[in-house]
């Protein structure tokens, strides 16, 4: 599978860009999945629901299925966080997987940047970042896109992965 990353510091527009890219690229006829890294505990389940009760009881995995979607929850129960490649291997084949986060991994990425976030650029020290999407003009040794230029960024990503 082809993968491309979106990275950046908190509140720089990563999720919004991923959301717009998914809509843009699927609108062009390609299939897209996403992988989002979370730095905190998260729960897609709710206390009191049957699936939550199964997990609390000790189930290693809880699989939910309906006529609309399915979800698999896997409890690590003290095991190490799985590597990005391990998670990617669990996805069904698609044309492109957009990865939000995992900034320290070796795949190609675009960095999001907002001046008001007050953070330096990761790209200045990371050669896996191939372009920057920013809300202010920047002088860089890589392409710089306006953060809102979804079509241009999509063109770049699709070209980078050979689609």
PDB file of C-alpha atoms in Angstrom:
ATOM      1  CA  UNK A   1       0.000   0.000   0.000  1.00  0.00           C
ATOM      2  CA  UNK A   2       1.080   3.541  -0.660  1.00  0.00           C
ATOM      3  CA  UNK A   3       1.335   5.686   2.457  1.00  0.00           C
ATOM      4  CA  UNK A   4       1.851   9.390   3.011  1.00  0.00           C
ATOM      5  CA  UNK A   5       2.017  11.262   6.273  1.00  0.00           C
ATOM      6  CA  UNK A   6       0.710  14.513   7.659  1.00  0.00           C
ATOM      7  CA  UNK A   7       2.654  15.728  10.687  1.00  0.00           C
ATOM      8  CA  UNK A   8       2.983  18.902  12.699  1.00  0.00           C
ATOM      9  CA  UNK A   9       2.741  20.310  16.155  1.00  0.00           C
ATOM     10  CA  UNK A  10      -0.547  20.535  18.037  1.00  0.00           C
ATOM     11  CA  UNK A  11      -3.109  22.985  16.615  1.00  0.00           C
ATOM     12  CA  UNK A  12      -1.397  23.390  13.244  1.00  0.00           C
ATOM     13  CA  UNK A  13      -4.189  21.928  11.109  1.00  0.00           C
ATOM     14  CA  UNK A  14      -3.223  18.276  10.691  1.00  0.00           C
ATOM     15  CA  UNK A  15      -6.679  16.785  11.148  1.00  0.00           C
ATOM     16  CA  UNK A  16      -8.391  19.390   8.989  1.00  0.00           C
ATOM     17  CA  UNK A  17      -5.887  18.808   6.195  1.00  0.00           C
ATOM     18  CA  UNK A  18      -6.274  15.024   6.409  1.00  0.00           C
ATOM     19  CA  UNK A  19     -10.061  15.417   6.318  1.00  0.00           C
ATOM     20  CA  UNK A  20      -9.906  17.664   3.244  1.00  0.00           C
ATOM     21  CA  UNK A  21      -7.382  15.391   1.504  1.00  0.00           C
ATOM     22  CA  UNK A  22      -9.552  12.317   2.066  1.00  0.00           C
ATOM     23  CA  UNK A  23     -12.529  14.110   0.492  1.00  0.00           C
ATOM     24  CA  UNK A  24     -10.429  15.477  -2.393  1.00  0.00           C
ATOM     25  CA  UNK A  25      -8.631  12.231  -3.214  1.00  0.00           C
ATOM     26  CA  UNK A  26     -11.684   9.968  -2.888  1.00  0.00           C
ATOM     27  CA  UNK A  27     -13.534  12.497  -5.056  1.00  0.00           C
ATOM     28  CA  UNK A  28     -10.947  11.747  -7.743  1.00  0.00           C
ATOM     29  CA  UNK A  29     -11.891   8.066  -7.628  1.00  0.00           C
ATOM     30  CA  UNK A  30      -9.148   6.677  -5.391  1.00  0.00           C
ATOM     31  CA  UNK A  31      -9.720   4.614  -2.242  1.00  0.00           C
ATOM     32  CA  UNK A  32      -8.233   6.072   0.930  1.00  0.00           C
ATOM     33  CA  UNK A  33      -7.857   4.886   4.508  1.00  0.00           C
ATOM     34  CA  UNK A  34      -6.341   6.762   7.423  1.00  0.00           C
ATOM     35  CA  UNK A  35      -4.176   5.881  10.395  1.00  0.00           C
ATOM     36  CA  UNK A  36      -4.146   8.385  13.259  1.00  0.00           C
ATOM     37  CA  UNK A  37      -1.606   8.245  16.059  1.00  0.00           C
ATOM     38  CA  UNK A  38      -2.886   9.240  19.489  1.00  0.00           C
ATOM     39  CA  UNK A  39      -0.529  10.300  22.275  1.00  0.00           C
ATOM     40  CA  UNK A  40      -3.148   9.701  24.929  1.00  0.00           C
ATOM     41  CA  UNK A  41      -5.566   7.034  26.020  1.00  0.00           C
ATOM     42  CA  UNK A  42      -8.653   7.018  23.860  1.00  0.00           C
ATOM     43  CA  UNK A  43     -11.848   5.051  23.860  1.00  0.00           C
ATOM     44  CA  UNK A  44     -14.276   4.414  21.034  1.00  0.00           C
ATOM     45  CA  UNK A  45     -16.460   2.539  23.455  1.00  0.00           C
ATOM     46  CA  UNK A  46     -18.799   3.816  26.161  1.00  0.00           C
ATOM     47  CA  UNK A  47     -19.267   2.574  29.709  1.00  0.00           C
ATOM     48  CA  UNK A  48     -22.444   0.545  30.036  1.00  0.00           C
ATOM     49  CA  UNK A  49     -22.425  -0.692  26.436  1.00  0.00           C
ATOM     50  CA  UNK A  50     -22.165  -4.427  25.931  1.00  0.00           C
ATOM     51  CA  UNK A  51     -18.853  -4.135  24.093  1.00  0.00           C
ATOM     52  CA  UNK A  52     -17.393  -2.034  26.924  1.00  0.00           C
ATOM     53  CA  UNK A  53     -18.529  -4.638  29.422  1.00  0.00           C
ATOM     54  CA  UNK A  54     -16.759  -7.334  27.355  1.00  0.00           C
ATOM     55  CA  UNK A  55     -13.489  -5.348  27.423  1.00  0.00           C
ATOM     56  CA  UNK A  56     -13.724  -4.597  31.142  1.00  0.00           C
ATOM     57  CA  UNK A  57     -14.329  -8.296  31.769  1.00  0.00           C
ATOM     58  CA  UNK A  58     -10.942  -9.013  30.160  1.00  0.00           C
ATOM     59  CA  UNK A  59     -11.531  -9.736  26.460  1.00  0.00           C
ATOM     60  CA  UNK A  60      -8.344  -9.290  24.429  1.00  0.00           C
ATOM     61  CA  UNK A  61     -10.330  -8.188  21.365  1.00  0.00           C
ATOM     62  CA  UNK A  62     -13.908  -7.064  20.949  1.00  0.00           C
ATOM     63  CA  UNK A  63     -15.324  -7.071  17.432  1.00  0.00           C
ATOM     64  CA  UNK A  64     -18.502  -5.072  16.772  1.00  0.00           C
ATOM     65  CA  UNK A  65     -20.442  -5.554  13.558  1.00  0.00           C
ATOM     66  CA  UNK A  66     -23.593  -4.118  12.061  1.00  0.00           C
ATOM     67  CA  UNK A  67     -25.162  -3.499   8.686  1.00  0.00           C
ATOM     68  CA  UNK A  68     -23.369  -0.125   8.510  1.00  0.00           C
ATOM     69  CA  UNK A  69     -19.826  -0.751   9.822  1.00  0.00           C
ATOM     70  CA  UNK A  70     -17.594  -2.891  11.959  1.00  0.00           C
ATOM     71  CA  UNK A  71     -14.901  -2.072  14.480  1.00  0.00           C
ATOM     72  CA  UNK A  72     -12.237  -4.131  16.178  1.00  0.00           C
ATOM     73  CA  UNK A  73     -10.920  -3.016  19.555  1.00  0.00           C
ATOM     74  CA  UNK A  74      -7.731  -4.662  20.759  1.00  0.00           C
ATOM     75  CA  UNK A  75      -6.571  -4.214  24.327  1.00  0.00           C
ATOM     76  CA  UNK A  76      -2.802  -4.056  24.806  1.00  0.00           C
ATOM     77  CA  UNK A  77      -3.064  -5.003  28.488  1.00  0.00           C
ATOM     78  CA  UNK A  78       0.469  -3.827  29.205  1.00  0.00           C
ATOM     79  CA  UNK A  79       2.041  -4.894  25.896  1.00  0.00           C
ATOM     80  CA  UNK A  80       4.134  -2.410  23.926  1.00  0.00           C
ATOM     81  CA  UNK A  81       2.409  -0.012  21.541  1.00  0.00           C
ATOM     82  CA  UNK A  82       2.319  -1.673  18.108  1.00  0.00           C
ATOM     83  CA  UNK A  83       4.586  -0.290  15.413  1.00  0.00           C
ATOM     84  CA  UNK A  84       3.037   1.689  12.592  1.00  0.00           C
ATOM     85  CA  UNK A  85       3.831  -1.113  10.118  1.00  0.00           C
ATOM     86  CA  UNK A  86       1.958  -3.622  12.274  1.00  0.00           C
ATOM     87  CA  UNK A  87      -1.159  -1.441  12.235  1.00  0.00           C
ATOM     88  CA  UNK A  88      -0.885  -0.789   8.492  1.00  0.00           C
ATOM     89  CA  UNK A  89      -0.771  -4.544   7.881  1.00  0.00           C
ATOM     90  CA  UNK A  90      -4.218  -4.858   9.483  1.00  0.00           C
ATOM     91  CA  UNK A  91      -5.839  -2.474   6.983  1.00  0.00           C
ATOM     92  CA  UNK A  92      -7.707  -3.689   3.924  1.00  0.00           C
ATOM     93  CA  UNK A  93      -5.961  -2.799   0.649  1.00  0.00           C
ATOM     94  CA  UNK A  94      -6.617   0.727  -0.663  1.00  0.00           C
ATOM     95  CA  UNK A  95      -4.908   3.069  -3.102  1.00  0.00           C
ATOM     96  CA  UNK A  96      -3.536   5.338  -0.373  1.00  0.00           C
ATOM     97  CA  UNK A  97      -3.260   5.441   3.416  1.00  0.00           C
ATOM     98  CA  UNK A  98      -2.929   8.914   4.897  1.00  0.00           C
ATOM     99  CA  UNK A  99      -1.129   8.790   8.217  1.00  0.00           C
ATOM    100  CA  UNK A 100      -1.693  11.534  10.772  1.00  0.00           C
ATOM    101  CA  UNK A 101       1.135  11.670  13.263  1.00  0.00           C
ATOM    102  CA  UNK A 102       3.936   9.135  13.574  1.00  0.00           C
ATOM    103  CA  UNK A 103       6.333  11.998  12.876  1.00  0.00           C
ATOM    104  CA  UNK A 104       9.394   9.970  13.858  1.00  0.00           C
ATOM    105  CA  UNK A 105       8.723   7.162  11.352  1.00  0.00           C
ATOM    106  CA  UNK A 106      10.546   6.980   8.007  1.00  0.00           C
ATOM    107  CA  UNK A 107       7.681   7.478   5.534  1.00  0.00           C
ATOM    108  CA  UNK A 108       7.315  10.619   3.390  1.00  0.00           C
ATOM    109  CA  UNK A 109       5.350  13.434   5.012  1.00  0.00           C
ATOM    110  CA  UNK A 110       3.952  16.930   4.702  1.00  0.00           C
ATOM    111  CA  UNK A 111       4.277  19.178   7.734  1.00  0.00           C
ATOM    112  CA  UNK A 112       1.437  21.494   8.720  1.00  0.00           C
ATOM    113  CA  UNK A 113       2.447  24.862  10.116  1.00  0.00           C
ATOM    114  CA  UNK A 114       0.494  27.732  11.654  1.00  0.00           C
ATOM    115  CA  UNK A 115       2.470  30.776  12.738  1.00  0.00           C
ATOM    116  CA  UNK A 116       0.186  31.374  15.728  1.00  0.00           C
ATOM    117  CA  UNK A 117       1.020  27.924  17.157  1.00  0.00           C
ATOM    118  CA  UNK A 118       4.434  29.369  18.019  1.00  0.00           C
ATOM    119  CA  UNK A 119       6.399  26.230  17.157  1.00  0.00           C
ATOM    120  CA  UNK A 120       9.475  25.806  14.994  1.00  0.00           C
ATOM    121  CA  UNK A 121       9.431  23.705  11.855  1.00  0.00           C
ATOM    122  CA  UNK A 122      10.094  19.981  12.109  1.00  0.00           C
ATOM    123  CA  UNK A 123      11.099  20.034   8.423  1.00  0.00           C
ATOM    124  CA  UNK A 124      14.286  21.951   9.175  1.00  0.00           C
ATOM    125  CA  UNK A 125      15.679  18.813  10.849  1.00  0.00           C
ATOM    126  CA  UNK A 126      13.732  15.967   9.175  1.00  0.00           C
ATOM    127  CA  UNK A 127      14.467  14.866   5.610  1.00  0.00           C
ATOM    128  CA  UNK A 128      11.338  12.669   5.470  1.00  0.00           C
ATOM    129  CA  UNK A 129       9.266  15.866   5.300  1.00  0.00           C
ATOM    130  CA  UNK A 130       8.901  16.548   1.581  1.00  0.00           C
ATOM    131  CA  UNK A 131       6.760  19.705   1.783  1.00  0.00           C
ATOM    132  CA  UNK A 132       5.212  22.165   4.221  1.00  0.00           C
ATOM    133  CA  UNK A 133       1.601  23.386   4.257  1.00  0.00           C
ATOM    134  CA  UNK A 134       1.549  26.739   6.030  1.00  0.00           C
ATOM    135  CA  UNK A 135      -0.782  29.644   6.697  1.00  0.00           C
ATOM    136  CA  UNK A 136       2.116  32.084   6.175  1.00  0.00           C
ATOM    137  CA  UNK A 137       4.757  32.314   3.414  1.00  0.00           C
ATOM    138  CA  UNK A 138       7.978  30.445   4.233  1.00  0.00           C
ATOM    139  CA  UNK A 139      11.415  30.153   2.648  1.00  0.00           C
ATOM    140  CA  UNK A 140      12.239  26.443   2.629  1.00  0.00           C
ATOM    141  CA  UNK A 141      14.356  23.946   0.699  1.00  0.00           C
ATOM    142  CA  UNK A 142      11.179  22.014  -0.110  1.00  0.00           C
ATOM    143  CA  UNK A 143       7.803  22.920  -1.647  1.00  0.00           C
ATOM    144  CA  UNK A 144       5.609  25.176   0.502  1.00  0.00           C
ATOM    145  CA  UNK A 145       1.838  25.120  -0.003  1.00  0.00           C
ATOM    146  CA  UNK A 146      -0.847  27.351   1.379  1.00  0.00           C
ATOM    147  CA  UNK A 147      -2.478  25.304   4.125  1.00  0.00           C
ATOM    148  CA  UNK A 148      -5.849  25.740   2.398  1.00  0.00           C
ATOM    149  CA  UNK A 149      -4.618  24.615  -1.062  1.00  0.00           C
ATOM    150  CA  UNK A 150      -6.170  21.177  -0.725  1.00  0.00           C
ATOM    151  CA  UNK A 151      -6.170  20.424  -4.477  1.00  0.00           C
ATOM    152  CA  UNK A 152      -2.519  21.428  -4.848  1.00  0.00           C
ATOM    153  CA  UNK A 153      -1.478  19.382  -1.837  1.00  0.00           C
ATOM    154  CA  UNK A 154      -3.484  16.407  -3.136  1.00  0.00           C
ATOM    155  CA  UNK A 155      -1.758  16.730  -6.543  1.00  0.00           C
ATOM    156  CA  UNK A 156       1.614  16.715  -4.765  1.00  0.00           C
ATOM    157  CA  UNK A 157       0.813  13.684  -2.592  1.00  0.00           C
ATOM    158  CA  UNK A 158      -0.608  11.675  -5.501  1.00  0.00           C
ATOM    159  CA  UNK A 159       2.457  12.493  -7.596  1.00  0.00           C
ATOM    160  CA  UNK A 160       4.780  11.528  -4.735  1.00  0.00           C
ATOM    161  CA  UNK A 161       3.150   8.085  -4.355  1.00  0.00           C
ATOM    162  CA  UNK A 162       2.785   7.468  -8.091  1.00  0.00           C
ATOM    163  CA  UNK A 163      -1.001   7.743  -8.429  1.00  0.00           C
TER     164      UNK A 163
END
